[in-house]
Amino acid sequence: QVQLQESGPGLVKPSETLSLTCTVSGGSVSSGSYYWSWIRQPPGKGLEWIGYIYYSGSTNYNPSLKSRVTISVDTSKNQFSLKLSSVTAADTAVYYCARVGVGIYYMDVWGKGTTVTVSS
Amino acid sequence: QSVLTQPPSASGTPGQRVTISCSGSSSNIGSNTVNWYQQLPGTAPKLLIYSNNQRPSGVPDRFSGSKSGTSASLAISGLQSEDEAHYYCAAWDDSLNGPVFGGGTKLTVL
């Protein structure tokens, strides 16, 4: 049973960089069958796709966030990570990592989510 | 503003059948399959329906999905109190090369 677990600071100051890590257990981030994705949900709002990474390191980002986002993968630690720079209060959200099947394009496994608040 | 359009709310009484609509465009629903996620209060979304009308193991057959053209719908029959949740539609978008979501529908069981 694959499980995903987000980790990282719950509070980030405006203009700084948000950094989160997703640890994969029960499966391998090196699997060629999946993209590894980040999705966020502002308080009381809907879901927003941030981006995804393939085990090879190839990435795709939401154009609305592309200039500020970097997603990376560490196959030795079975983890993938999110960095979002120059954050503002609008980046306050629950951040989820999720697994997306290549070619089937749905998120079948989600982490529990981690709340990140941007405030001074 | 979400790419896919859903009604913000829906409601029904126990035992009733309710449907939730989802509207998109040719670059997402029109050319890819639709998935539905259920989000219970305070929890992560959970895959409810995939590939338009398929249920993952463990999802009751009270839940069903359909798609026609650039629209899709989720139907819940025999409504139960535990179905009270937010429901999100999603589809891959060829222009984005990534998933797009609806704004979510809050289902209330009266």
mmCIF file with all atom_site columns, C-alpha atoms in Angstrom:
data_model
loop_
_atom_site.group_PDB
_atom_site.id
_atom_site.type_symbol
_atom_site.label_atom_id
_atom_site.label_alt_id
_atom_site.label_comp_id
_atom_site.label_asym_id
_atom_site.label_entity_id
_atom_site.label_seq_id
_atom_site.pdbx_PDB_ins_code
_atom_site.Cartn_x
_atom_site.Cartn_y
_atom_site.Cartn_z
_atom_site.occupancy
_atom_site.B_iso_or_equiv
_atom_site.pdbx_formal_charge
_atom_site.auth_seq_id
_atom_site.auth_comp_id
_atom_site.auth_asym_id
_atom_site.auth_atom_id
_atom_site.pdbx_PDB_model_num
ATOM 1   C CA . GLN A 1 1   ? 0.000   0.000  0.000   1.00 0.00 ? 1   GLN A CA 1
ATOM 2   C CA . VAL A 1 2   ? 1.673   3.182  -1.218  1.00 0.00 ? 2   VAL A CA 1
ATOM 3   C CA . GLN A 1 3   ? 1.573   6.071  1.220   1.00 0.00 ? 3   GLN A CA 1
ATOM 4   C CA . LEU A 1 4   ? 2.674   9.685  0.822   1.00 0.00 ? 4   LEU A CA 1
ATOM 5   C CA . GLN A 1 5   ? 3.614   12.017 3.662   1.00 0.00 ? 5   GLN A CA 1
ATOM 6   C CA . GLU A 1 6   ? 4.243   15.743 3.364   1.00 0.00 ? 6   GLU A CA 1
ATOM 7   C CA . SER A 1 7   ? 6.651   17.515 5.687   1.00 0.00 ? 7   SER A CA 1
ATOM 8   C CA . GLY A 1 8   ? 8.037   21.012 6.086   1.00 0.00 ? 8   GLY A CA 1
ATOM 9   C CA . PRO A 1 9   ? 7.618   24.297 7.961   1.00 0.00 ? 9   PRO A CA 1
ATOM 10  C CA . GLY A 1 10  ? 4.080   25.318 8.768   1.00 0.00 ? 10  GLY A CA 1
ATOM 11  C CA . LEU A 1 11  ? 4.924   29.017 8.810   1.00 0.00 ? 11  LEU A CA 1
ATOM 12  C CA . VAL A 1 12  ? 6.812   30.966 6.151   1.00 0.00 ? 12  VAL A CA 1
ATOM 13  C CA . LYS A 1 13  ? 7.497   34.682 6.055   1.00 0.00 ? 13  LYS A CA 1
ATOM 14  C CA . PRO A 1 14  ? 6.375   36.816 3.092   1.00 0.00 ? 14  PRO A CA 1
ATOM 15  C CA . SER A 1 15  ? 8.962   37.025 0.281   1.00 0.00 ? 15  SER A CA 1
ATOM 16  C CA . GLU A 1 16  ? 10.725  33.884 1.504   1.00 0.00 ? 16  GLU A CA 1
ATOM 17  C CA . THR A 1 17  ? 10.767  30.412 -0.059  1.00 0.00 ? 17  THR A CA 1
ATOM 18  C CA . LEU A 1 18  ? 8.336   27.683 0.915   1.00 0.00 ? 18  LEU A CA 1
ATOM 19  C CA . SER A 1 19  ? 9.972   24.244 0.985   1.00 0.00 ? 19  SER A CA 1
ATOM 20  C CA . LEU A 1 20  ? 8.110   20.957 1.359   1.00 0.00 ? 20  LEU A CA 1
ATOM 21  C CA . THR A 1 21  ? 9.069   17.321 0.981   1.00 0.00 ? 21  THR A CA 1
ATOM 22  C CA . CYS A 1 22  ? 6.914   14.320 0.178   1.00 0.00 ? 22  CYS A CA 1
ATOM 23  C CA . THR A 1 23  ? 8.168   10.934 1.362   1.00 0.00 ? 23  THR A CA 1
ATOM 24  C CA . VAL A 1 24  ? 6.933   7.888  -0.523  1.00 0.00 ? 24  VAL A CA 1
ATOM 25  C CA . SER A 1 25  ? 6.561   4.610  1.368   1.00 0.00 ? 25  SER A CA 1
ATOM 26  C CA . GLY A 1 26  ? 5.355   1.230  0.122   1.00 0.00 ? 26  GLY A CA 1
ATOM 27  C CA . GLY A 1 27  ? 6.388   2.117  -3.402  1.00 0.00 ? 27  GLY A CA 1
ATOM 28  C CA . SER A 1 28  ? 9.181   3.716  -5.393  1.00 0.00 ? 28  SER A CA 1
ATOM 29  C CA . VAL A 1 29  ? 9.449   7.223  -6.721  1.00 0.00 ? 29  VAL A CA 1
ATOM 30  C CA . SER A 1 30  ? 11.648  5.666  -9.411  1.00 0.00 ? 30  SER A CA 1
ATOM 31  C CA . SER A 1 31  ? 8.679   3.868  -10.943 1.00 0.00 ? 31  SER A CA 1
ATOM 32  C CA . GLY A 1 32  ? 8.222   4.854  -14.549 1.00 0.00 ? 32  GLY A CA 1
ATOM 33  C CA . SER A 1 33  ? 4.460   4.435  -14.207 1.00 0.00 ? 33  SER A CA 1
ATOM 34  C CA . TYR A 1 34  ? 3.777   7.600  -12.266 1.00 0.00 ? 34  TYR A CA 1
ATOM 35  C CA . TYR A 1 35  ? 4.163   11.328 -12.101 1.00 0.00 ? 35  TYR A CA 1
ATOM 36  C CA . TRP A 1 36  ? 4.640   12.775 -8.621  1.00 0.00 ? 36  TRP A CA 1
ATOM 37  C CA . SER A 1 37  ? 2.549   15.861 -8.122  1.00 0.00 ? 37  SER A CA 1
ATOM 38  C CA . TRP A 1 38  ? 1.919   18.802 -5.821  1.00 0.00 ? 38  TRP A CA 1
ATOM 39  C CA . ILE A 1 39  ? -1.564  20.286 -5.377  1.00 0.00 ? 39  ILE A CA 1
ATOM 40  C CA . ARG A 1 40  ? -2.709  22.991 -3.003  1.00 0.00 ? 40  ARG A CA 1
ATOM 41  C CA . GLN A 1 41  ? -5.977  24.164 -1.476  1.00 0.00 ? 41  GLN A CA 1
ATOM 42  C CA . PRO A 1 42  ? -6.324  27.691 -0.021  1.00 0.00 ? 42  PRO A CA 1
ATOM 43  C CA . PRO A 1 43  ? -8.595  27.957 3.022   1.00 0.00 ? 43  PRO A CA 1
ATOM 44  C CA . GLY A 1 44  ? -12.218 27.444 2.036   1.00 0.00 ? 44  GLY A CA 1
ATOM 45  C CA . LYS A 1 45  ? -11.351 27.140 -1.645  1.00 0.00 ? 45  LYS A CA 1
ATOM 46  C CA . GLY A 1 46  ? -10.865 24.502 -4.311  1.00 0.00 ? 46  GLY A CA 1
ATOM 47  C CA . LEU A 1 47  ? -7.909  22.490 -5.540  1.00 0.00 ? 47  LEU A CA 1
ATOM 48  C CA . GLU A 1 48  ? -5.073  23.931 -7.626  1.00 0.00 ? 48  GLU A CA 1
ATOM 49  C CA . TRP A 1 49  ? -2.483  21.843 -9.417  1.00 0.00 ? 49  TRP A CA 1
ATOM 50  C CA . ILE A 1 50  ? 1.049   23.173 -8.867  1.00 0.00 ? 50  ILE A CA 1
ATOM 51  C CA . GLY A 1 51  ? 3.151   20.789 -10.912 1.00 0.00 ? 51  GLY A CA 1
ATOM 52  C CA . TYR A 1 52  ? 4.595   17.317 -11.246 1.00 0.00 ? 52  TYR A CA 1
ATOM 53  C CA . ILE A 1 53  ? 7.873   15.503 -11.745 1.00 0.00 ? 53  ILE A CA 1
ATOM 54  C CA . TYR A 1 54  ? 8.807   12.219 -13.390 1.00 0.00 ? 54  TYR A CA 1
ATOM 55  C CA . TYR A 1 55  ? 11.486  9.980  -11.889 1.00 0.00 ? 55  TYR A CA 1
ATOM 56  C CA . SER A 1 56  ? 13.852  11.074 -14.651 1.00 0.00 ? 56  SER A CA 1
ATOM 57  C CA . GLY A 1 57  ? 13.626  14.634 -13.374 1.00 0.00 ? 57  GLY A CA 1
ATOM 58  C CA . SER A 1 58  ? 11.447  16.022 -16.139 1.00 0.00 ? 58  SER A CA 1
ATOM 59  C CA . THR A 1 59  ? 8.858   18.468 -14.820 1.00 0.00 ? 59  THR A CA 1
ATOM 60  C CA . ASN A 1 60  ? 5.737   20.342 -15.788 1.00 0.00 ? 60  ASN A CA 1
ATOM 61  C CA . TYR A 1 61  ? 4.362   23.306 -13.871 1.00 0.00 ? 61  TYR A CA 1
ATOM 62  C CA . ASN A 1 62  ? 1.110   25.244 -13.784 1.00 0.00 ? 62  ASN A CA 1
ATOM 63  C CA . PRO A 1 63  ? 1.804   28.363 -15.883 1.00 0.00 ? 63  PRO A CA 1
ATOM 64  C CA . SER A 1 64  ? 0.254   30.542 -13.176 1.00 0.00 ? 64  SER A CA 1
ATOM 65  C CA . LEU A 1 65  ? 3.036   29.507 -10.760 1.00 0.00 ? 65  LEU A CA 1
ATOM 66  C CA . LYS A 1 66  ? 5.807   28.456 -13.135 1.00 0.00 ? 66  LYS A CA 1
ATOM 67  C CA . SER A 1 67  ? 8.101   31.423 -12.488 1.00 0.00 ? 67  SER A CA 1
ATOM 68  C CA . ARG A 1 68  ? 8.213   30.633 -8.753  1.00 0.00 ? 68  ARG A CA 1
ATOM 69  C CA . VAL A 1 69  ? 8.057   26.832 -8.606  1.00 0.00 ? 69  VAL A CA 1
ATOM 70  C CA . THR A 1 70  ? 10.745  24.159 -8.567  1.00 0.00 ? 70  THR A CA 1
ATOM 71  C CA . ILE A 1 71  ? 9.957   20.471 -8.066  1.00 0.00 ? 71  ILE A CA 1
ATOM 72  C CA . SER A 1 72  ? 12.796  18.006 -7.627  1.00 0.00 ? 72  SER A CA 1
ATOM 73  C CA . VAL A 1 73  ? 13.155  14.297 -6.925  1.00 0.00 ? 73  VAL A CA 1
ATOM 74  C CA . ASP A 1 74  ? 15.615  12.377 -4.757  1.00 0.00 ? 74  ASP A CA 1
ATOM 75  C CA . THR A 1 75  ? 15.415  8.729  -5.734  1.00 0.00 ? 75  THR A CA 1
ATOM 76  C CA . SER A 1 76  ? 17.957  7.708  -3.077  1.00 0.00 ? 76  SER A CA 1
ATOM 77  C CA . LYS A 1 77  ? 15.624  8.969  -0.348  1.00 0.00 ? 77  LYS A CA 1
ATOM 78  C CA . ASN A 1 78  ? 12.414  8.042  -2.188  1.00 0.00 ? 78  ASN A CA 1
ATOM 79  C CA . GLN A 1 79  ? 11.251  11.641 -1.893  1.00 0.00 ? 79  GLN A CA 1
ATOM 80  C CA . PHE A 1 80  ? 10.227  14.530 -4.060  1.00 0.00 ? 80  PHE A CA 1
ATOM 81  C CA . SER A 1 81  ? 10.178  18.182 -3.068  1.00 0.00 ? 81  SER A CA 1
ATOM 82  C CA . LEU A 1 82  ? 8.499   21.505 -3.753  1.00 0.00 ? 82  LEU A CA 1
ATOM 83  C CA . LYS A 1 83  ? 10.030  24.957 -3.564  1.00 0.00 ? 83  LYS A CA 1
ATOM 84  C CA . LEU A 1 84  ? 7.852   28.040 -4.047  1.00 0.00 ? 84  LEU A CA 1
ATOM 85  C CA . SER A 1 85  ? 9.699   31.334 -3.965  1.00 0.00 ? 85  SER A CA 1
ATOM 86  C CA . SER A 1 86  ? 8.638   34.885 -3.134  1.00 0.00 ? 86  SER A CA 1
ATOM 87  C CA . VAL A 1 87  ? 5.575   33.751 -1.226  1.00 0.00 ? 87  VAL A CA 1
ATOM 88  C CA . THR A 1 88  ? 2.711   36.031 -0.222  1.00 0.00 ? 88  THR A CA 1
ATOM 89  C CA . ALA A 1 89  ? -0.384  35.550 1.900   1.00 0.00 ? 89  ALA A CA 1
ATOM 90  C CA . ALA A 1 90  ? -2.111  34.203 -1.221  1.00 0.00 ? 90  ALA A CA 1
ATOM 91  C CA . ASP A 1 91  ? 0.129   31.140 -0.986  1.00 0.00 ? 91  ASP A CA 1
ATOM 92  C CA . THR A 1 92  ? -1.360  30.179 2.370   1.00 0.00 ? 92  THR A CA 1
ATOM 93  C CA . ALA A 1 93  ? -2.918  26.773 1.776   1.00 0.00 ? 93  ALA A CA 1
ATOM 94  C CA . VAL A 1 94  ? -2.978  23.090 2.540   1.00 0.00 ? 94  VAL A CA 1
ATOM 95  C CA . TYR A 1 95  ? -0.362  21.506 0.312   1.00 0.00 ? 95  TYR A CA 1
ATOM 96  C CA . TYR A 1 96  ? -0.878  17.939 -0.866  1.00 0.00 ? 96  TYR A CA 1
ATOM 97  C CA . CYS A 1 97  ? 1.443   15.570 -2.670  1.00 0.00 ? 97  CYS A CA 1
ATOM 98  C CA . ALA A 1 98  ? -0.180  12.976 -4.895  1.00 0.00 ? 98  ALA A CA 1
ATOM 99  C CA . ARG A 1 99  ? 0.619   10.179 -7.317  1.00 0.00 ? 99  ARG A CA 1
ATOM 100 C CA . VAL A 1 100 ? -0.609  10.451 -10.904 1.00 0.00 ? 100 VAL A CA 1
ATOM 101 C CA . GLY A 1 101 ? -0.634  7.476  -13.222 1.00 0.00 ? 101 GLY A CA 1
ATOM 102 C CA . VAL A 1 102 ? 1.162   8.057  -16.516 1.00 0.00 ? 102 VAL A CA 1
ATOM 103 C CA . GLY A 1 103 ? -1.339  7.822  -19.331 1.00 0.00 ? 103 GLY A CA 1
ATOM 104 C CA . ILE A 1 104 ? -4.308  7.438  -16.996 1.00 0.00 ? 104 ILE A CA 1
ATOM 105 C CA . TYR A 1 105 ? -4.034  10.891 -15.515 1.00 0.00 ? 105 TYR A CA 1
ATOM 106 C CA . TYR A 1 106 ? -5.809  10.580 -12.209 1.00 0.00 ? 106 TYR A CA 1
ATOM 107 C CA . MET A 1 107 ? -4.468  11.023 -8.680  1.00 0.00 ? 107 MET A CA 1
ATOM 108 C CA . ASP A 1 108 ? -5.013  7.702  -6.986  1.00 0.00 ? 108 ASP A CA 1
ATOM 109 C CA . VAL A 1 109 ? -2.904  8.235  -3.863  1.00 0.00 ? 109 VAL A CA 1
ATOM 110 C CA . TRP A 1 110 ? -2.763  11.439 -1.832  1.00 0.00 ? 110 TRP A CA 1
ATOM 111 C CA . GLY A 1 111 ? -0.833  12.534 1.200   1.00 0.00 ? 111 GLY A CA 1
ATOM 112 C CA . LYS A 1 112 ? -2.774  13.837 4.198   1.00 0.00 ? 112 LYS A CA 1
ATOM 113 C CA . GLY A 1 113 ? -1.698  17.373 3.438   1.00 0.00 ? 113 GLY A CA 1
ATOM 114 C CA . THR A 1 114 ? 0.259   19.954 5.354   1.00 0.00 ? 114 THR A CA 1
ATOM 115 C CA . THR A 1 115 ? -0.888  23.466 6.198   1.00 0.00 ? 115 THR A CA 1
ATOM 116 C CA . VAL A 1 116 ? 1.441   26.291 5.276   1.00 0.00 ? 116 VAL A CA 1
ATOM 117 C CA . THR A 1 117 ? 0.710   29.800 6.497   1.00 0.00 ? 117 THR A CA 1
ATOM 118 C CA . VAL A 1 118 ? 2.496   32.805 5.041   1.00 0.00 ? 118 VAL A CA 1
ATOM 119 C CA . SER A 1 119 ? 2.743   35.503 7.677   1.00 0.00 ? 119 SER A CA 1
ATOM 120 C CA . SER A 1 120 ? 5.316   37.710 9.291   1.00 0.00 ? 120 SER A CA 1
ATOM 121 C CA . GLN B 2 1   ? -11.849 30.928 -11.152 1.00 0.00 ? 1   GLN B CA 1
ATOM 122 C CA . SER B 2 2   ? -11.699 27.193 -11.773 1.00 0.00 ? 2   SER B CA 1
ATOM 123 C CA . VAL B 2 3   ? -11.261 25.788 -15.275 1.00 0.00 ? 3   VAL B CA 1
ATOM 124 C CA . LEU B 2 4   ? -14.087 23.273 -14.831 1.00 0.00 ? 4   LEU B CA 1
ATOM 125 C CA . THR B 2 5   ? -17.507 24.529 -13.729 1.00 0.00 ? 5   THR B CA 1
ATOM 126 C CA . GLN B 2 6   ? -19.502 22.878 -10.953 1.00 0.00 ? 6   GLN B CA 1
ATOM 127 C CA . PRO B 2 7   ? -22.483 24.107 -8.933  1.00 0.00 ? 7   PRO B CA 1
ATOM 128 C CA . PRO B 2 8   ? -21.262 25.340 -5.545  1.00 0.00 ? 8   PRO B CA 1
ATOM 129 C CA . SER B 2 9   ? -23.853 23.360 -3.627  1.00 0.00 ? 9   SER B CA 1
ATOM 130 C CA . ALA B 2 10  ? -26.252 20.438 -3.818  1.00 0.00 ? 10  ALA B CA 1
ATOM 131 C CA . SER B 2 11  ? -28.533 18.799 -1.309  1.00 0.00 ? 11  SER B CA 1
ATOM 132 C CA . GLY B 2 12  ? -30.833 15.872 -0.777  1.00 0.00 ? 12  GLY B CA 1
ATOM 133 C CA . THR B 2 13  ? -32.549 13.832 1.865   1.00 0.00 ? 13  THR B CA 1
ATOM 134 C CA . PRO B 2 14  ? -31.472 10.346 2.928   1.00 0.00 ? 14  PRO B CA 1
ATOM 135 C CA . GLY B 2 15  ? -32.337 7.766  0.294   1.00 0.00 ? 15  GLY B CA 1
ATOM 136 C CA . GLN B 2 16  ? -32.652 10.309 -2.503  1.00 0.00 ? 16  GLN B CA 1
ATOM 137 C CA . ARG B 2 17  ? -30.631 10.453 -5.706  1.00 0.00 ? 17  ARG B CA 1
ATOM 138 C CA . VAL B 2 18  ? -28.579 13.565 -6.408  1.00 0.00 ? 18  VAL B CA 1
ATOM 139 C CA . THR B 2 19  ? -26.480 14.550 -9.377  1.00 0.00 ? 19  THR B CA 1
ATOM 140 C CA . ILE B 2 20  ? -23.582 16.992 -9.636  1.00 0.00 ? 20  ILE B CA 1
ATOM 141 C CA . SER B 2 21  ? -22.626 18.458 -12.988 1.00 0.00 ? 21  SER B CA 1
ATOM 142 C CA . CYS B 2 22  ? -19.214 19.418 -14.328 1.00 0.00 ? 22  CYS B CA 1
ATOM 143 C CA . SER B 2 23  ? -18.636 21.449 -17.456 1.00 0.00 ? 23  SER B CA 1
ATOM 144 C CA . GLY B 2 24  ? -15.378 21.943 -19.316 1.00 0.00 ? 24  GLY B CA 1
ATOM 145 C CA . SER B 2 25  ? -14.005 22.441 -22.793 1.00 0.00 ? 25  SER B CA 1
ATOM 146 C CA . SER B 2 26  ? -12.525 20.605 -25.735 1.00 0.00 ? 26  SER B CA 1
ATOM 147 C CA . SER B 2 27  ? -9.010  20.707 -24.281 1.00 0.00 ? 27  SER B CA 1
ATOM 148 C CA . ASN B 2 28  ? -9.966  18.897 -21.079 1.00 0.00 ? 28  ASN B CA 1
ATOM 149 C CA . ILE B 2 29  ? -13.249 16.999 -20.712 1.00 0.00 ? 29  ILE B CA 1
ATOM 150 C CA . GLY B 2 30  ? -13.776 16.983 -24.453 1.00 0.00 ? 30  GLY B CA 1
ATOM 151 C CA . SER B 2 31  ? -10.593 15.034 -25.086 1.00 0.00 ? 31  SER B CA 1
ATOM 152 C CA . ASN B 2 32  ? -9.798  13.263 -21.813 1.00 0.00 ? 32  ASN B CA 1
ATOM 153 C CA . THR B 2 33  ? -11.543 11.215 -19.180 1.00 0.00 ? 33  THR B CA 1
ATOM 154 C CA . VAL B 2 34  ? -13.132 12.715 -16.084 1.00 0.00 ? 34  VAL B CA 1
ATOM 155 C CA . ASN B 2 35  ? -12.337 11.843 -12.499 1.00 0.00 ? 35  ASN B CA 1
ATOM 156 C CA . TRP B 2 36  ? -14.205 12.682 -9.328  1.00 0.00 ? 36  TRP B CA 1
ATOM 157 C CA . TYR B 2 37  ? -12.808 13.182 -5.835  1.00 0.00 ? 37  TYR B CA 1
ATOM 158 C CA . GLN B 2 38  ? -14.619 13.191 -2.520  1.00 0.00 ? 38  GLN B CA 1
ATOM 159 C CA . GLN B 2 39  ? -13.271 15.368 0.270   1.00 0.00 ? 39  GLN B CA 1
ATOM 160 C CA . LEU B 2 40  ? -14.695 14.761 3.717   1.00 0.00 ? 40  LEU B CA 1
ATOM 161 C CA . PRO B 2 41  ? -14.286 17.610 6.211   1.00 0.00 ? 41  PRO B CA 1
ATOM 162 C CA . GLY B 2 42  ? -10.700 18.042 7.343   1.00 0.00 ? 42  GLY B CA 1
ATOM 163 C CA . THR B 2 43  ? -9.315  15.278 5.142   1.00 0.00 ? 43  THR B CA 1
ATOM 164 C CA . ALA B 2 44  ? -7.451  14.914 1.861   1.00 0.00 ? 44  ALA B CA 1
ATOM 165 C CA . PRO B 2 45  ? -9.369  14.315 -1.360  1.00 0.00 ? 45  PRO B CA 1
ATOM 166 C CA . LYS B 2 46  ? -10.055 10.677 -2.171  1.00 0.00 ? 46  LYS B CA 1
ATOM 167 C CA . LEU B 2 47  ? -10.458 9.232  -5.660  1.00 0.00 ? 47  LEU B CA 1
ATOM 168 C CA . LEU B 2 48  ? -14.136 8.373  -6.091  1.00 0.00 ? 48  LEU B CA 1
ATOM 169 C CA . ILE B 2 49  ? -14.612 7.825  -9.834  1.00 0.00 ? 49  ILE B CA 1
ATOM 170 C CA . TYR B 2 50  ? -11.934 7.513  -12.513 1.00 0.00 ? 50  TYR B CA 1
ATOM 171 C CA . SER B 2 51  ? -12.016 7.220  -16.282 1.00 0.00 ? 51  SER B CA 1
ATOM 172 C CA . ASN B 2 52  ? -15.530 8.722  -16.421 1.00 0.00 ? 52  ASN B CA 1
ATOM 173 C CA . ASN B 2 53  ? -17.374 5.862  -14.755 1.00 0.00 ? 53  ASN B CA 1
ATOM 174 C CA . GLN B 2 54  ? -15.006 3.464  -12.974 1.00 0.00 ? 54  GLN B CA 1
ATOM 175 C CA . ARG B 2 55  ? -15.039 2.979  -9.217  1.00 0.00 ? 55  ARG B CA 1
ATOM 176 C CA . PRO B 2 56  ? -11.875 2.175  -7.266  1.00 0.00 ? 56  PRO B CA 1
ATOM 177 C CA . SER B 2 57  ? -12.058 -0.822 -4.999  1.00 0.00 ? 57  SER B CA 1
ATOM 178 C CA . GLY B 2 58  ? -14.085 -0.029 -1.895  1.00 0.00 ? 58  GLY B CA 1
ATOM 179 C CA . VAL B 2 59  ? -16.253 2.715  -3.397  1.00 0.00 ? 59  VAL B CA 1
ATOM 180 C CA . PRO B 2 60  ? -19.937 1.759  -3.136  1.00 0.00 ? 60  PRO B CA 1
ATOM 181 C CA . ASP B 2 61  ? -21.883 1.273  -6.346  1.00 0.00 ? 61  ASP B CA 1
ATOM 182 C CA . ARG B 2 62  ? -24.212 4.044  -5.165  1.00 0.00 ? 62  ARG B CA 1
ATOM 183 C CA . PHE B 2 63  ? -21.692 6.343  -6.804  1.00 0.00 ? 63  PHE B CA 1
ATOM 184 C CA . SER B 2 64  ? -21.652 6.527  -10.592 1.00 0.00 ? 64  SER B CA 1
ATOM 185 C CA . GLY B 2 65  ? -20.215 8.816  -13.226 1.00 0.00 ? 65  GLY B CA 1
ATOM 186 C CA . SER B 2 66  ? -20.931 9.671  -16.821 1.00 0.00 ? 66  SER B CA 1
ATOM 187 C CA . LYS B 2 67  ? -19.564 11.931 -19.526 1.00 0.00 ? 67  LYS B CA 1
ATOM 188 C CA . SER B 2 68  ? -20.968 13.405 -22.710 1.00 0.00 ? 68  SER B CA 1
ATOM 189 C CA . GLY B 2 69  ? -19.040 15.798 -24.909 1.00 0.00 ? 69  GLY B CA 1
ATOM 190 C CA . THR B 2 70  ? -17.527 18.494 -22.729 1.00 0.00 ? 70  THR B CA 1
ATOM 191 C CA . SER B 2 71  ? -19.685 17.767 -19.682 1.00 0.00 ? 71  SER B CA 1
ATOM 192 C CA . ALA B 2 72  ? -19.782 15.126 -17.009 1.00 0.00 ? 72  ALA B CA 1
ATOM 193 C CA . SER B 2 73  ? -21.882 14.256 -14.012 1.00 0.00 ? 73  SER B CA 1
ATOM 194 C CA . LEU B 2 74  ? -21.639 12.388 -10.755 1.00 0.00 ? 74  LEU B CA 1
ATOM 195 C CA . ALA B 2 75  ? -24.707 10.623 -9.427  1.00 0.00 ? 75  ALA B CA 1
ATOM 196 C CA . ILE B 2 76  ? -25.194 9.448  -5.878  1.00 0.00 ? 76  ILE B CA 1
ATOM 197 C CA . SER B 2 77  ? -28.147 7.187  -5.217  1.00 0.00 ? 77  SER B CA 1
ATOM 198 C CA . GLY B 2 78  ? -29.491 6.078  -1.855  1.00 0.00 ? 78  GLY B CA 1
ATOM 199 C CA . LEU B 2 79  ? -28.018 9.183  -0.258  1.00 0.00 ? 79  LEU B CA 1
ATOM 200 C CA . GLN B 2 80  ? -26.543 8.647  3.210   1.00 0.00 ? 80  GLN B CA 1
ATOM 201 C CA . SER B 2 81  ? -25.473 11.093 5.891   1.00 0.00 ? 81  SER B CA 1
ATOM 202 C CA . GLU B 2 82  ? -21.837 10.050 5.459   1.00 0.00 ? 82  GLU B CA 1
ATOM 203 C CA . ASP B 2 83  ? -21.954 11.280 1.853   1.00 0.00 ? 83  ASP B CA 1
ATOM 204 C CA . GLU B 2 84  ? -21.937 14.860 3.133   1.00 0.00 ? 84  GLU B CA 1
ATOM 205 C CA . ALA B 2 85  ? -18.703 16.205 1.673   1.00 0.00 ? 85  ALA B CA 1
ATOM 206 C CA . HIS B 2 86  ? -17.182 18.335 -1.067  1.00 0.00 ? 86  HIS B CA 1
ATOM 207 C CA . TYR B 2 87  ? -17.004 16.741 -4.501  1.00 0.00 ? 87  TYR B CA 1
ATOM 208 C CA . TYR B 2 88  ? -14.503 17.825 -7.153  1.00 0.00 ? 88  TYR B CA 1
ATOM 209 C CA . CYS B 2 89  ? -14.395 16.919 -10.820 1.00 0.00 ? 89  CYS B CA 1
ATOM 210 C CA . ALA B 2 90  ? -11.065 16.870 -12.620 1.00 0.00 ? 90  ALA B CA 1
ATOM 211 C CA . ALA B 2 91  ? -9.682  16.136 -16.053 1.00 0.00 ? 91  ALA B CA 1
ATOM 212 C CA . TRP B 2 92  ? -6.341  16.292 -17.790 1.00 0.00 ? 92  TRP B CA 1
ATOM 213 C CA . ASP B 2 93  ? -5.969  19.415 -19.883 1.00 0.00 ? 93  ASP B CA 1
ATOM 214 C CA . ASP B 2 94  ? -4.036  19.058 -23.135 1.00 0.00 ? 94  ASP B CA 1
ATOM 215 C CA . SER B 2 95  ? -3.140  22.753 -23.232 1.00 0.00 ? 95  SER B CA 1
ATOM 216 C CA . LEU B 2 96  ? -1.742  22.682 -19.718 1.00 0.00 ? 96  LEU B CA 1
ATOM 217 C CA . ASN B 2 97  ? -0.443  19.109 -19.912 1.00 0.00 ? 97  ASN B CA 1
ATOM 218 C CA . GLY B 2 98  ? -1.683  18.837 -16.367 1.00 0.00 ? 98  GLY B CA 1
ATOM 219 C CA . PRO B 2 99  ? -4.903  18.339 -14.398 1.00 0.00 ? 99  PRO B CA 1
ATOM 220 C CA . VAL B 2 100 ? -7.615  20.952 -14.016 1.00 0.00 ? 100 VAL B CA 1
ATOM 221 C CA . PHE B 2 101 ? -10.275 20.909 -11.334 1.00 0.00 ? 101 PHE B CA 1
ATOM 222 C CA . GLY B 2 102 ? -13.782 22.132 -10.795 1.00 0.00 ? 102 GLY B CA 1
ATOM 223 C CA . GLY B 2 103 ? -14.427 24.549 -7.986  1.00 0.00 ? 103 GLY B CA 1
ATOM 224 C CA . GLY B 2 104 ? -16.088 21.865 -5.909  1.00 0.00 ? 104 GLY B CA 1
ATOM 225 C CA . THR B 2 105 ? -19.665 21.119 -4.892  1.00 0.00 ? 105 THR B CA 1
ATOM 226 C CA . LYS B 2 106 ? -20.647 20.974 -1.260  1.00 0.00 ? 106 LYS B CA 1
ATOM 227 C CA . LEU B 2 107 ? -23.202 18.219 -0.786  1.00 0.00 ? 107 LEU B CA 1
ATOM 228 C CA . THR B 2 108 ? -25.518 18.586 2.190   1.00 0.00 ? 108 THR B CA 1
ATOM 229 C CA . VAL B 2 109 ? -27.650 15.692 3.393   1.00 0.00 ? 109 VAL B CA 1
ATOM 230 C CA . LEU B 2 110 ? -30.760 17.251 4.895   1.00 0.00 ? 110 LEU B CA 1
#
